[in-house]
Amino acid sequence: MGKVEIRDSVLHQLASNYKPIVGNGFPEFRKESLRELEETPFPNPKDEAWRFIDLRPLNREPFLPVNESDPAEAGDVEKYFIPESESTRLVFVNGLFQKSLSSIEGLPDGVVIGNLADHAGHSAVVKHLGRLINYEKDPFTLLNNLSFEDGSFVYLPEDSAVESPIQLLQIYTDASEDYFTAPRVLVVAEPNSRATLIEDHIGLAENRYLTIPVSEFRLYEGAHLHHVRIQRDSLSAFHFSRPIAWLSRHAEYHAYTITLGGQMTRNEPRVIQDDEEVDFTLDGLVLIDGNQVSDTHSVMDHKYSHANSHQLHKVVVKGHAHSIFNGKIFVRKDAQKIDSFQENRNLLLSVEGLVHTKPQLEIFADDVLCSHGATIGQLDPEEVFYLQSRGMTAEKAKEVLTYAFALETIENVTVESVHDLLLDEVKRYTKGISIERMTA
């Protein structure tokens, strides 16, 4: 398999690199993806959805497929295991399943937690894999369709419950050359099933790699899924993720995305209402510094009546970092009794930081309660002064206020060890905030 270059002029060559695995046992949607990729232009600043993000850094060096990149050993990854998932853990290193590091034991009857390659013939995989995606003209999704060789598969039969959180651990190692991975996740939750999913992406070094995760979630009537997604890649990495969930009647999907790493990240979560009376959350917390770029483009699509949806996207920017947010709420015709909330709150801790935000409502029904908003600001000097008057230094006061700003999303994470981990990450980020930058 040849080198993968992410540039418009070689998209056809890129697609050709993956022709050998078309039809390798996974569904035939690969063939359609190959045809679409050959006809899909690469995004550029002239595209409205990409006008604030510069993709030219992707072109500087080509990315090798993992099996040609000579990745280093992952070493001791056990320190990244969450104790609550002792018997419900899948581990991948550079996108490749590691059976020896994974642990699946004592599951309820009918529940399947495993890798896609070993369950390619499962009826839920055959029915759903690649069928839930509705990203149009997106070369990153198409590239994942063509190139993933394995992935995570979770199947919850009717009335089942997995009490332990399911950990999907994606480890990215150091390597002598830049590499490319395409993680894949498929979760199918039958009626009245429930589970908690912890998806963790970790870069062990500061090397350059490209990862394009695609996750598909199908929740049938009354199913409940709590999804925590933590992204702490290498600060030289590129991470473009596509999680999408379809919800049937009375289904609940609550997602919390924590973005910490990556040179450039683009997360495009989508939730699609497939029946009446659903409830879902798309909250996020972004903590970036240096020259990091974090871009979130979300869609909450209300197609039927009676739905509650919530999105609180909080961002803290230090250094020269750049945050982009475009959240879309669609309320389709005749989708009455929708209660939807969306807010993007941004805290700038430096004069060099940059924020672009665009909360967006498109409503075609008249009996709805929808709101959206965005704020961009610095810490309140009066609040800083108040804490100083109680004995804190100016630096410590700003640390405390920034910490408090970031906590709201984390408080919804119910797995104790993950909650503590995220608190530590926030503390690490807020430690030693520069007074000069904030007061410049």
Coordinates of C-alpha atoms in Angstrom, one line a residue:
M1 CA 0.0 0.0 0.0
G2 CA 1.5 3.4 -1.0
K3 CA 1.8 6.6 0.8
V4 CA -1.3 8.6 1.7
E5 CA -1.2 12.2 0.7
I6 CA -4.1 14.4 1.8
R7 CA -4.3 16.9 -1.0
D8 CA -6.8 17.6 -3.7
S9 CA -4.5 16.8 -6.6
V10 CA -4.0 13.2 -5.5
L11 CA -7.4 12.2 -4.2
H12 CA -7.7 9.7 -7.1
Q13 CA -4.3 8.2 -6.2
L14 CA -5.3 8.2 -2.5
A15 CA -8.5 6.2 -3.4
S16 CA -6.5 3.8 -5.5
N17 CA -4.2 3.0 -2.5
Y18 CA -7.2 1.4 -0.8
K19 CA -8.7 -0.6 -3.7
P20 CA -7.2 -3.9 -2.5
I21 CA -9.3 -3.9 0.7
V22 CA -12.6 -3.1 -1.1
G23 CA -14.8 -6.2 -0.5
N24 CA -12.5 -7.8 2.1
G25 CA -15.5 -9.1 4.1
F26 CA -17.0 -5.8 5.2
P27 CA -20.1 -4.4 3.5
E28 CA -20.1 -3.3 -0.1
F29 CA -20.5 0.4 0.9
R30 CA -16.7 0.6 0.4
K31 CA -17.2 0.5 -3.4
E32 CA -19.6 3.4 -3.3
S33 CA -17.2 5.3 -1.0
L34 CA -14.4 4.8 -3.5
R35 CA -16.5 6.2 -6.3
E36 CA -17.6 9.2 -4.2
L37 CA -14.1 9.9 -3.0
E38 CA -12.8 10.1 -6.5
E39 CA -15.4 12.8 -7.2
T40 CA -15.1 14.7 -4.0
P41 CA -12.9 17.8 -3.8
F42 CA -10.8 18.4 -0.8
P43 CA -12.1 21.2 1.5
N44 CA -10.6 24.7 1.1
P45 CA -11.1 28.1 2.7
K46 CA -13.7 29.0 0.0
D47 CA -16.0 26.4 1.5
E48 CA -18.3 28.1 4.1
A49 CA -17.9 25.2 6.6
W50 CA -14.1 25.3 6.3
R51 CA -13.3 29.0 6.0
F52 CA -11.8 29.4 9.4
I53 CA -9.5 26.4 9.3
D54 CA -6.3 26.1 7.3
L55 CA -5.7 22.5 6.1
R56 CA -2.4 23.2 4.4
P57 CA -0.3 21.7 7.3
L58 CA -1.7 18.3 6.3
N59 CA 0.2 18.7 3.0
R60 CA 3.6 19.1 4.3
E61 CA 4.5 15.5 4.6
P62 CA 2.7 12.3 3.4
F63 CA 1.1 9.9 5.9
L64 CA 1.9 6.2 5.8
P65 CA -0.5 3.4 6.5
V66 CA 0.1 2.0 9.9
N67 CA 1.6 -1.3 8.7
E68 CA 4.3 0.7 6.8
S69 CA 5.1 3.3 9.4
D70 CA 7.2 1.2 11.8
P71 CA 5.4 2.3 14.9
A72 CA 7.2 2.0 18.2
E73 CA 5.9 -0.3 21.0
A74 CA 3.1 1.0 23.1
G75 CA 4.8 0.1 26.3
D76 CA 2.9 0.1 29.5
V77 CA -0.6 1.1 28.6
E78 CA -2.2 -0.3 31.8
K79 CA -1.9 3.1 33.5
Y80 CA -4.6 4.3 31.0
F81 CA -7.1 1.6 32.0
I82 CA -10.1 2.8 34.1
P83 CA -10.6 0.4 37.0
E84 CA -14.4 0.3 36.5
S85 CA -13.9 -1.3 33.1
E86 CA -11.8 -4.3 34.2
S87 CA -13.9 -6.7 32.2
T88 CA -15.3 -4.4 29.5
R89 CA -12.3 -2.9 27.7
L90 CA -11.2 -2.9 24.1
V91 CA -7.7 -1.6 23.3
F92 CA -6.4 -0.5 20.0
V93 CA -2.8 0.6 19.2
N94 CA -2.5 2.8 16.1
G95 CA -6.0 1.6 15.0
L96 CA -5.1 -2.1 15.3
F97 CA -6.9 -4.3 17.8
Q98 CA -4.9 -5.6 20.7
K99 CA -6.5 -8.8 22.0
S100 CA -3.9 -9.3 24.7
L101 CA -4.5 -5.9 26.2
S102 CA -8.3 -6.1 26.0
S103 CA -10.5 -7.7 28.6
I104 CA -14.1 -8.8 28.0
E105 CA -15.6 -11.1 30.6
G106 CA -18.9 -12.0 32.2
L107 CA -21.2 -10.1 29.9
P108 CA -25.0 -10.4 30.1
D109 CA -26.6 -12.9 27.7
G110 CA -26.5 -11.7 24.1
V111 CA -24.3 -8.6 24.8
V112 CA -21.4 -8.4 22.4
I113 CA -18.3 -6.2 23.0
G114 CA -15.5 -6.9 20.6
N115 CA -13.7 -5.9 17.5
L116 CA -15.4 -5.5 14.1
A117 CA -13.2 -7.9 12.2
D118 CA -14.2 -10.8 14.4
H119 CA -17.9 -9.9 14.2
A120 CA -18.2 -8.9 10.5
G121 CA -21.0 -11.5 10.0
H122 CA -23.1 -10.3 12.9
S123 CA -26.6 -9.3 11.8
A124 CA -26.3 -5.9 13.4
V125 CA -23.0 -5.2 11.6
V126 CA -24.4 -6.3 8.3
K127 CA -27.4 -4.1 8.8
H128 CA -25.9 -0.9 10.2
L129 CA -22.2 -0.6 9.4
G130 CA -21.8 2.3 7.0
R131 CA -25.6 2.8 6.8
L132 CA -26.0 5.5 9.5
I133 CA -23.6 8.0 8.0
N134 CA -25.1 11.1 6.4
Y135 CA -22.0 13.3 5.9
E136 CA -22.2 14.6 2.3
K137 CA -19.2 15.3 0.3
D138 CA -16.8 14.7 3.2
P139 CA -13.5 13.1 2.1
F140 CA -12.5 12.3 5.6
T141 CA -15.6 10.0 6.2
L142 CA -15.1 8.4 2.8
L143 CA -11.4 7.8 3.6
N144 CA -12.4 6.1 6.8
N145 CA -14.9 4.0 4.9
L146 CA -12.3 2.8 2.6
S147 CA -9.4 2.3 4.9
F148 CA -10.5 1.0 8.3
E149 CA -9.5 -2.6 8.8
D150 CA -11.0 -3.2 12.2
G151 CA -12.9 -1.3 14.9
S152 CA -15.0 -1.5 18.0
F153 CA -18.4 -3.2 18.0
V154 CA -20.9 -3.1 20.8
Y155 CA -24.3 -4.8 20.6
L156 CA -26.9 -4.5 23.4
P157 CA -29.9 -6.9 23.0
E158 CA -33.3 -5.9 24.1
D159 CA -33.7 -5.1 27.8
S160 CA -30.0 -5.7 28.5
A161 CA -27.8 -3.5 30.7
V162 CA -24.0 -3.4 31.0
E163 CA -23.3 -2.1 34.4
S164 CA -19.6 -1.5 34.0
P165 CA -18.6 1.3 31.7
I166 CA -17.3 0.1 28.3
Q167 CA -13.8 1.6 27.7
L168 CA -12.7 2.0 24.1
L169 CA -9.0 2.9 24.4
Q170 CA -7.2 4.2 21.3
I171 CA -3.4 4.5 21.8
Y172 CA -1.2 6.3 19.3
T173 CA 2.5 5.5 19.6
D174 CA 5.7 7.2 18.5
A175 CA 7.0 6.3 15.1
S176 CA 9.9 7.0 12.7
E177 CA 7.5 8.3 10.1
D178 CA 4.1 10.0 10.0
Y179 CA 1.2 7.6 9.9
F180 CA -2.5 7.4 9.3
T181 CA -5.2 5.6 11.2
A182 CA -9.0 5.1 10.7
P183 CA -10.7 4.0 14.0
R184 CA -14.2 2.8 13.6
V185 CA -17.0 2.3 16.2
L186 CA -20.4 0.7 15.8
V187 CA -22.9 0.6 18.7
V188 CA -26.3 -0.9 18.3
A189 CA -28.6 -0.6 21.3
E190 CA -31.9 -2.6 21.0
P191 CA -35.1 -1.5 22.8
N192 CA -34.7 -0.7 26.5
S193 CA -31.0 -1.5 26.7
R194 CA -28.5 0.8 28.4
A195 CA -24.8 1.3 28.8
T196 CA -22.0 3.8 29.4
L197 CA -19.2 4.2 26.9
I198 CA -15.8 5.8 27.6
E199 CA -13.9 6.5 24.4
D200 CA -10.3 7.7 25.0
H201 CA -7.8 8.8 22.4
I202 CA -4.2 9.1 23.8
G203 CA -1.0 10.1 22.0
L204 CA 2.0 8.7 23.9
A205 CA 4.6 11.0 22.2
E206 CA 4.7 14.3 20.3
N207 CA 4.9 12.7 16.8
R208 CA 2.9 13.7 13.8
Y209 CA 0.0 11.4 12.7
L210 CA -3.5 11.7 11.3
T211 CA -6.5 9.9 12.8
I212 CA -10.0 10.0 11.4
P213 CA -12.4 8.2 13.7
V214 CA -16.0 7.5 12.5
S215 CA -18.5 6.3 15.1
E216 CA -22.1 5.1 14.4
F217 CA -24.7 4.8 17.1
R218 CA -28.2 3.3 16.6
L219 CA -30.4 3.5 19.6
Y220 CA -33.8 1.8 19.3
E221 CA -36.9 2.5 21.4
G222 CA -36.2 3.2 25.1
A223 CA -32.4 2.7 24.7
H224 CA -30.1 4.8 26.9
L225 CA -26.4 5.5 26.1
H226 CA -24.1 7.7 28.1
H227 CA -21.0 8.6 25.9
V228 CA -17.9 10.3 27.2
R229 CA -15.2 11.1 24.6
I230 CA -11.8 12.2 25.7
Q231 CA -9.3 13.5 23.1
R232 CA -5.7 13.9 24.3
D233 CA -3.6 13.3 21.2
S234 CA -0.1 14.3 20.5
L235 CA 0.2 18.1 20.1
S236 CA 1.5 17.4 16.6
A237 CA -1.4 15.2 15.6
F238 CA -4.4 15.9 13.3
H239 CA -7.8 14.5 14.6
F240 CA -10.9 14.6 12.4
S241 CA -13.8 12.8 14.1
R242 CA -17.3 11.9 12.9
P243 CA -19.7 10.6 15.6
I244 CA -23.3 10.2 14.6
A245 CA -26.3 8.9 16.5
W246 CA -29.8 7.9 15.4
L247 CA -32.5 7.8 18.1
S248 CA -35.9 6.0 18.1
R249 CA -38.8 6.8 20.4
H250 CA -38.0 7.3 24.1
A251 CA -34.2 6.8 23.4
E252 CA -31.7 8.9 25.3
Y253 CA -28.2 9.7 24.1
H254 CA -26.0 11.9 26.3
A255 CA -22.5 12.8 24.9
Y256 CA -19.7 14.7 26.5
T257 CA -16.6 15.5 24.5
I258 CA -13.4 16.7 26.2
T259 CA -10.8 18.2 23.8
L260 CA -7.3 18.6 25.2
G261 CA -4.7 17.5 22.6
G262 CA -4.0 17.7 18.9
Q263 CA -2.4 20.3 16.7
M264 CA -5.6 20.5 14.7
T265 CA -8.9 18.9 15.6
R266 CA -12.3 18.9 13.8
N267 CA -15.2 17.2 15.6
E268 CA -18.5 16.9 13.8
P269 CA -21.1 15.3 16.1
R270 CA -24.6 14.7 14.8
V271 CA -27.7 13.5 16.5
I272 CA -30.7 12.6 14.3
Q273 CA -34.2 12.2 15.8
D274 CA -35.8 9.1 14.1
D275 CA -39.0 9.1 16.0
E276 CA -41.0 11.1 18.6
E277 CA -40.1 11.7 22.2
V278 CA -36.3 11.5 22.4
D279 CA -33.8 13.2 24.7
F280 CA -30.2 14.0 23.9
T281 CA -27.2 16.0 24.9
L282 CA -24.1 17.2 23.0
D283 CA -22.0 19.0 25.5
G284 CA -18.3 19.8 25.1
L285 CA -15.3 21.2 26.8
V286 CA -12.2 22.5 24.9
L287 CA -9.0 23.4 26.6
I288 CA -6.4 24.6 24.1
D289 CA -3.0 26.4 24.3
G290 CA 0.0 27.3 22.1
N291 CA -0.9 27.1 18.4
Q292 CA -3.7 24.5 18.7
V293 CA -6.8 24.7 16.5
S294 CA -10.1 23.2 17.7
D295 CA -13.1 23.2 15.3
T296 CA -16.5 21.8 16.3
H297 CA -19.3 21.6 13.7
S298 CA -22.4 20.0 15.3
V299 CA -25.9 19.1 14.1
M300 CA -29.0 18.4 16.2
D301 CA -31.7 17.4 13.8
H302 CA -35.3 17.3 15.1
K303 CA -37.5 15.5 12.6
Y304 CA -40.4 14.5 14.8
S305 CA -42.5 16.1 17.6
H306 CA -41.7 16.0 21.3
A307 CA -37.9 16.1 21.9
N308 CA -35.6 17.6 24.4
S309 CA -32.1 18.5 23.4
H310 CA -29.2 20.3 25.1
Q311 CA -25.8 21.6 24.0
L312 CA -23.4 23.5 26.2
H313 CA -20.0 23.9 24.5
K314 CA -17.4 25.6 26.7
V315 CA -14.0 26.7 25.5
V316 CA -10.9 28.1 27.2
V317 CA -8.2 29.6 25.0
K318 CA -4.6 30.4 25.9
G319 CA -1.6 31.4 23.8
H320 CA -2.2 31.7 20.1
A321 CA -4.8 28.9 20.1
H322 CA -7.9 29.2 17.8
S323 CA -11.4 27.8 18.5
I324 CA -14.2 27.5 16.0
F325 CA -17.7 26.5 16.8
N326 CA -20.7 26.1 14.5
G327 CA -23.7 24.5 16.1
K328 CA -26.8 23.9 14.0
I329 CA -30.3 23.1 15.4
F330 CA -32.7 21.9 12.8
V331 CA -36.4 21.7 13.6
R332 CA -38.2 20.2 10.6
K333 CA -41.7 21.0 9.4
D334 CA -44.4 19.5 11.7
A335 CA -41.8 18.7 14.4
Q336 CA -43.8 20.4 17.2
K337 CA -43.2 20.5 20.9
I338 CA -39.4 20.7 20.6
D339 CA -37.4 22.1 23.6
S340 CA -33.9 22.7 22.5
F341 CA -31.1 24.7 24.1
Q342 CA -27.7 25.6 22.7
E343 CA -25.0 27.8 24.1
N344 CA -21.3 28.4 23.4
R345 CA -19.3 30.0 26.1
N346 CA -15.7 31.1 25.4
L347 CA -13.1 32.3 27.9
L348 CA -10.1 34.0 26.4
L349 CA -7.0 34.0 28.6
S350 CA -4.6 35.8 26.1
V351 CA -4.8 38.7 23.7
E352 CA -3.3 36.4 21.0
G353 CA -6.1 33.8 21.2
L354 CA -8.9 33.7 18.6
V355 CA -12.5 32.5 18.7
H356 CA -15.0 32.2 15.9
T357 CA -18.5 31.1 17.0
K358 CA -21.8 30.7 15.2
P359 CA -24.8 29.1 17.0
Q360 CA -27.4 28.5 14.4
L361 CA -31.2 27.8 14.4
E362 CA -33.3 26.7 11.5
I363 CA -36.9 26.2 12.6
F364 CA -39.8 25.2 10.3
A365 CA -42.4 24.5 13.0
D366 CA -44.3 27.0 15.2
D367 CA -44.9 25.3 18.5
V368 CA -41.3 25.0 19.8
L369 CA -39.1 26.4 22.6
C370 CA -35.6 26.9 21.2
S371 CA -32.8 29.1 22.3
H372 CA -29.2 29.7 21.4
G373 CA -26.4 32.0 22.3
A374 CA -22.7 32.7 22.5
T375 CA -20.4 34.6 24.7
I376 CA -16.7 35.5 24.4
G377 CA -14.9 37.2 27.2
Q378 CA -12.1 37.3 29.8
L379 CA -12.2 36.7 33.5
D380 CA -14.1 39.4 35.4
P381 CA -11.6 41.7 37.2
E382 CA -14.0 42.2 40.1
E383 CA -14.1 38.4 40.7
V384 CA -10.3 38.3 40.6
F385 CA -10.1 41.2 43.0
Y386 CA -12.7 39.6 45.4
L387 CA -10.6 36.4 45.6
Q388 CA -7.4 38.5 46.2
S389 CA -9.2 40.2 49.0
R390 CA -9.7 36.8 50.6
G391 CA -5.9 36.1 50.5
M392 CA -5.3 34.6 47.1
T393 CA -2.6 35.8 44.8
A394 CA -3.7 37.2 41.4
E395 CA -2.4 34.1 39.7
K396 CA -4.1 31.7 42.0
A397 CA -7.4 33.6 41.8
K398 CA -7.3 33.3 38.0
E399 CA -6.5 29.6 38.2
V400 CA -9.5 29.1 40.5
L401 CA -11.9 31.0 38.3
T402 CA -10.8 29.3 35.1
Y403 CA -11.1 25.9 36.9
A404 CA -14.7 26.8 38.0
F405 CA -15.6 27.8 34.4
A406 CA -14.5 24.5 33.0
L407 CA -16.2 22.2 35.6
E408 CA -19.8 22.3 34.3
T409 CA -19.3 19.7 31.6
I410 CA -17.2 17.4 33.8
E411 CA -19.8 17.3 36.5
N412 CA -22.0 15.2 34.2
V413 CA -19.4 12.4 34.0
T414 CA -20.6 9.8 36.4
V415 CA -17.8 7.3 36.2
E416 CA -15.7 8.2 39.3
S417 CA -12.2 7.5 37.9
V418 CA -12.9 9.3 34.7
H419 CA -14.4 12.2 36.6
D420 CA -11.2 12.4 38.7
L421 CA -9.0 12.1 35.6
L422 CA -10.7 15.1 33.9
L423 CA -10.5 17.2 37.1
D424 CA -6.7 16.5 37.1
E425 CA -6.5 17.5 33.4
V426 CA -8.3 20.8 34.1
K427 CA -6.0 21.5 37.0
R428 CA -3.0 20.8 34.9
Y429 CA -4.3 23.2 32.2
T430 CA -5.1 26.0 34.6
K431 CA -1.9 25.8 36.6
G432 CA 0.3 28.9 36.3
I433 CA -1.9 31.0 34.0
S434 CA 0.1 34.0 32.8
I435 CA -0.9 37.2 34.5
E436 CA 0.8 39.3 31.9
R437 CA -1.2 37.8 29.0
M438 CA -4.5 38.2 30.8
T439 CA -4.0 41.8 31.7
A440 CA -2.3 42.8 28.4

